[in-house]
Amino acid sequence: KAGVTQTPRYLIKTRGQQVTLSCSPISGHRSVSWYQQTPGQGLQFLFEYFSETQRNKGNFPGRFSGRQFSNSRSEMNVSTLELGDSALYLCASSFFGANVLTFGAGSRLTVL
Amino acid sequence: SQQGEEDPQALSIQEGENATMNCSYKTSINNLQWYRQNSGRGLVHLILIRSNEREKHSGRLRVTLDTSKKSSSLLITASRAADTASYFCATDEGGGTSYGKLTFGQGTILTVHP
């Protein structure tokens, strides 16, 4: 079966712009989590959605938001981009949100 | 915040040798997992060990867990060049369902020379 699909894979934005990243989970998986990976901070949890509801949230400013659609696909949005938002954004899915996560290949965001 | 700390930060070995990497964490956990990441791509799950288990094997992988010391180790036996990657431990905190939240260590970069 198809894996977790993230789009776009690469994107370049300038400070102050906003960006939307998309994630399609494995068929049947209803939980989608988002992580940010940077060289300095490592892998950090952003938020998790299940059945269109945010169940868990990491320690990120309100500029970072997300949503999940009825087909379990998820999007995350970052508004008013800052240089420090440059990172690899990883989406992961699981059946219920616990234990083993299946990750996508990531969306690499560069903010200039 | 990063709960897990891993050592070494980098490990360089020859093919056929064993690689051992260690992970420490701070809070009580339900499970501890190890993931592999190849060159800035997505993470791949390797193995999960529950808090009531002490050792687990999967192919060339052996994981140990010492909850009294809040530490785990991953052993890769008979390493191959294809094992070159970054390895991360990840924990979900005890006391309830983590709802997709894993806390990752900083990772160990393993390089296996042919």
Coordinates of C-alpha atoms in Angstrom, one line a residue:
Chain A
K1 CA 0.0 0.0 0.0
A2 CA 1.1 3.6 -0.6
G3 CA 3.1 5.2 2.1
V4 CA 2.7 8.7 3.7
T5 CA 2.9 11.3 1.0
Q6 CA 4.0 14.8 1.6
T7 CA 3.9 17.7 -0.8
P8 CA 5.7 19.8 -1.8
R9 CA 9.0 18.2 -1.2
Y10 CA 11.0 21.4 -1.4
L11 CA 10.0 25.0 -1.2
I12 CA 11.6 28.4 -0.8
K13 CA 9.8 31.3 0.8
T14 CA 10.8 34.7 2.0
R15 CA 10.4 36.2 5.5
G16 CA 6.8 37.3 6.2
Q17 CA 5.2 34.9 3.7
Q18 CA 3.1 32.0 4.7
V19 CA 3.3 28.4 3.6
T20 CA 1.0 25.4 3.5
L21 CA 2.2 21.8 3.6
S22 CA 0.1 18.8 2.8
C23 CA 0.2 15.2 4.1
S24 CA -1.7 12.2 2.9
P25 CA -1.6 9.4 5.4
I26 CA -1.5 5.7 4.8
S27 CA -4.9 4.4 3.8
G28 CA -6.8 3.5 7.0
H29 CA -4.7 5.6 9.3
R30 CA -6.7 8.2 11.0
S31 CA -4.0 9.9 13.1
V32 CA -1.6 12.4 11.5
S33 CA 1.3 14.0 13.5
W34 CA 3.6 16.7 12.4
Y35 CA 7.2 17.2 13.4
Q36 CA 9.8 19.9 12.7
Q37 CA 13.4 18.8 12.3
T38 CA 16.3 21.3 12.5
P39 CA 20.0 20.9 13.1
G40 CA 19.9 22.9 16.3
Q41 CA 16.7 21.6 18.0
G42 CA 16.4 18.2 16.4
L43 CA 13.0 16.6 16.0
Q44 CA 10.2 18.4 17.7
F45 CA 6.5 17.5 17.9
L46 CA 4.2 20.1 16.4
F47 CA 0.7 18.6 16.7
E48 CA -1.5 15.6 16.1
Y49 CA -4.9 15.2 14.5
F50 CA -7.4 12.4 14.7
S51 CA -10.8 12.5 13.1
E52 CA -10.4 16.2 12.2
T53 CA -9.7 17.1 15.9
Q54 CA -6.4 18.3 17.3
R55 CA -5.7 16.0 20.2
N56 CA -2.2 17.1 21.1
K57 CA 0.0 20.1 20.5
G58 CA 3.7 20.8 21.0
N59 CA 5.3 24.0 22.2
F60 CA 5.2 26.1 19.1
P61 CA 3.8 29.6 18.6
G62 CA 0.4 30.2 17.2
R63 CA 1.9 30.9 13.7
F64 CA 2.0 27.2 13.3
S65 CA -1.4 25.7 12.7
G66 CA -2.9 22.6 11.1
R67 CA -6.1 20.9 10.2
Q68 CA -7.3 17.5 9.1
F69 CA -10.0 16.7 6.6
S70 CA -12.6 14.0 6.6
N71 CA -10.5 11.8 4.4
S72 CA -7.7 12.0 7.1
R73 CA -5.5 14.2 4.8
S74 CA -3.8 16.9 6.8
E75 CA -2.3 20.3 6.2
M76 CA -0.1 22.5 8.3
N77 CA 0.3 26.2 7.8
V78 CA 3.0 28.5 9.0
S79 CA 2.2 32.2 8.8
T80 CA 4.6 35.2 8.9
L81 CA 7.6 33.1 8.2
E82 CA 10.9 33.7 10.1
L83 CA 14.4 32.6 9.1
G84 CA 14.3 30.1 12.0
D85 CA 11.3 28.3 10.4
S86 CA 13.7 26.8 7.9
A87 CA 13.5 23.1 8.6
L88 CA 12.5 19.7 7.4
Y89 CA 8.8 19.2 8.2
L90 CA 7.8 15.6 8.7
C91 CA 4.4 14.1 8.7
A92 CA 3.6 10.8 10.2
S93 CA 0.5 8.6 10.4
S94 CA -0.7 5.8 12.5
F95 CA -4.0 4.0 13.0
F96 CA -4.9 5.5 16.3
G97 CA -2.1 7.8 17.3
A98 CA -0.1 5.7 19.6
N99 CA 3.1 3.7 19.3
V100 CA 4.6 3.2 15.9
L101 CA 4.6 6.1 13.4
T102 CA 5.0 5.8 9.7
F103 CA 6.8 8.9 8.4
G104 CA 6.7 10.6 5.0
A105 CA 9.8 11.8 3.2
G106 CA 9.3 15.4 4.5
S107 CA 8.9 18.9 3.1
R108 CA 12.1 20.9 3.2
L109 CA 11.3 24.6 3.8
T110 CA 13.9 27.3 3.2
V111 CA 13.1 30.8 4.4
L112 CA 15.2 33.6 2.9
Chain B
S1 CA 12.1 19.6 24.5
Q2 CA 14.4 16.8 23.9
Q3 CA 14.0 14.0 26.4
G4 CA 16.5 11.6 24.9
E5 CA 20.2 12.0 24.8
E6 CA 22.1 9.7 22.6
D7 CA 25.7 8.8 22.5
P8 CA 27.9 8.7 20.7
Q9 CA 26.9 11.6 18.5
A10 CA 28.8 10.0 15.7
L11 CA 30.2 6.5 15.1
S12 CA 32.4 5.3 12.3
I13 CA 33.0 1.6 11.8
Q14 CA 34.0 -0.9 9.1
E15 CA 31.6 -3.3 7.4
G16 CA 31.2 -6.5 9.5
E17 CA 31.8 -4.8 12.8
N18 CA 29.0 -4.3 15.4
A19 CA 27.6 -0.8 16.2
T20 CA 26.3 0.1 19.6
M21 CA 24.5 3.3 20.3
N22 CA 22.9 4.4 23.6
C23 CA 20.0 6.5 24.6
S24 CA 18.9 8.0 27.9
Y25 CA 15.6 9.6 28.8
K26 CA 14.2 11.5 31.7
T27 CA 10.6 10.6 32.4
S28 CA 8.6 7.4 32.8
I29 CA 7.6 5.8 29.5
N30 CA 5.2 3.4 27.9
N31 CA 7.5 2.4 25.1
L32 CA 10.8 3.2 23.6
Q33 CA 11.4 3.0 19.9
W34 CA 14.3 3.3 17.5
Y35 CA 14.1 4.9 14.1
R36 CA 16.5 5.3 11.3
Q37 CA 16.8 8.3 9.0
N38 CA 18.8 8.3 5.7
S39 CA 20.3 11.7 4.7
G40 CA 17.5 14.1 5.6
R41 CA 14.6 12.0 4.5
G42 CA 11.8 10.5 6.5
L43 CA 12.3 8.3 9.5
V44 CA 11.8 4.5 9.3
H45 CA 10.7 2.6 12.4
L46 CA 13.1 -0.2 13.4
I47 CA 12.0 -1.7 16.7
L48 CA 9.8 -1.0 19.7
I49 CA 10.4 -2.2 23.2
R50 CA 7.8 -1.9 25.9
S51 CA 8.6 -0.6 29.4
N52 CA 8.1 -4.1 30.9
E53 CA 10.5 -5.7 28.5
R54 CA 14.3 -5.8 29.0
E55 CA 15.5 -7.0 25.6
K56 CA 14.2 -7.5 22.1
H57 CA 15.6 -8.8 18.9
S58 CA 14.8 -8.2 15.3
G59 CA 17.1 -9.6 12.6
R60 CA 20.5 -8.0 13.2
L61 CA 19.1 -5.6 15.8
R62 CA 19.1 -6.0 19.5
V63 CA 17.6 -3.5 21.8
T64 CA 17.9 -3.4 25.6
L65 CA 16.0 -1.3 28.0
D66 CA 16.8 -0.5 31.6
T67 CA 14.0 1.5 33.1
S68 CA 15.8 1.9 36.5
K69 CA 18.6 3.8 34.7
K70 CA 16.2 5.3 32.1
S71 CA 18.5 4.1 29.3
S72 CA 18.4 1.9 26.2
S73 CA 20.9 0.6 23.8
L74 CA 20.7 -0.4 20.1
L75 CA 23.1 -3.0 18.8
I76 CA 23.5 -3.6 15.1
T77 CA 25.5 -6.7 14.4
A78 CA 27.5 -7.4 11.3
S79 CA 27.0 -3.9 9.9
R80 CA 26.7 -3.2 6.2
A81 CA 27.4 0.0 4.2
A82 CA 23.6 0.3 3.8
D83 CA 23.3 0.8 7.5
T84 CA 24.9 4.2 7.2
A85 CA 22.2 6.6 8.5
S86 CA 21.2 8.5 11.6
Y87 CA 19.6 6.6 14.4
F88 CA 17.1 8.1 16.9
C89 CA 15.5 6.8 20.0
A90 CA 12.0 8.0 20.7
T91 CA 9.8 7.7 23.8
D92 CA 6.2 8.2 24.5
E93 CA 5.6 9.4 28.0
G94 CA 3.9 7.2 30.5
G95 CA 0.5 7.8 32.2
G96 CA -1.7 7.9 29.2
T97 CA -2.0 7.9 25.4
S98 CA 0.6 10.0 23.7
Y99 CA -1.6 10.8 20.8
G100 CA 1.2 10.8 18.2
K101 CA 3.7 12.6 20.3
L102 CA 7.1 11.0 20.5
T103 CA 10.1 12.6 22.1
F104 CA 13.2 12.0 20.1
G105 CA 16.8 12.0 21.1
Q106 CA 19.4 14.0 19.2
G107 CA 20.5 11.0 17.2
T108 CA 23.7 9.0 16.4
I109 CA 25.2 9.4 13.0
L110 CA 26.5 5.9 12.0
T111 CA 28.9 5.6 9.1
V112 CA 29.8 2.1 7.9
H113 CA 32.8 2.0 5.6
P114 CA 32.9 -0.8 3.0

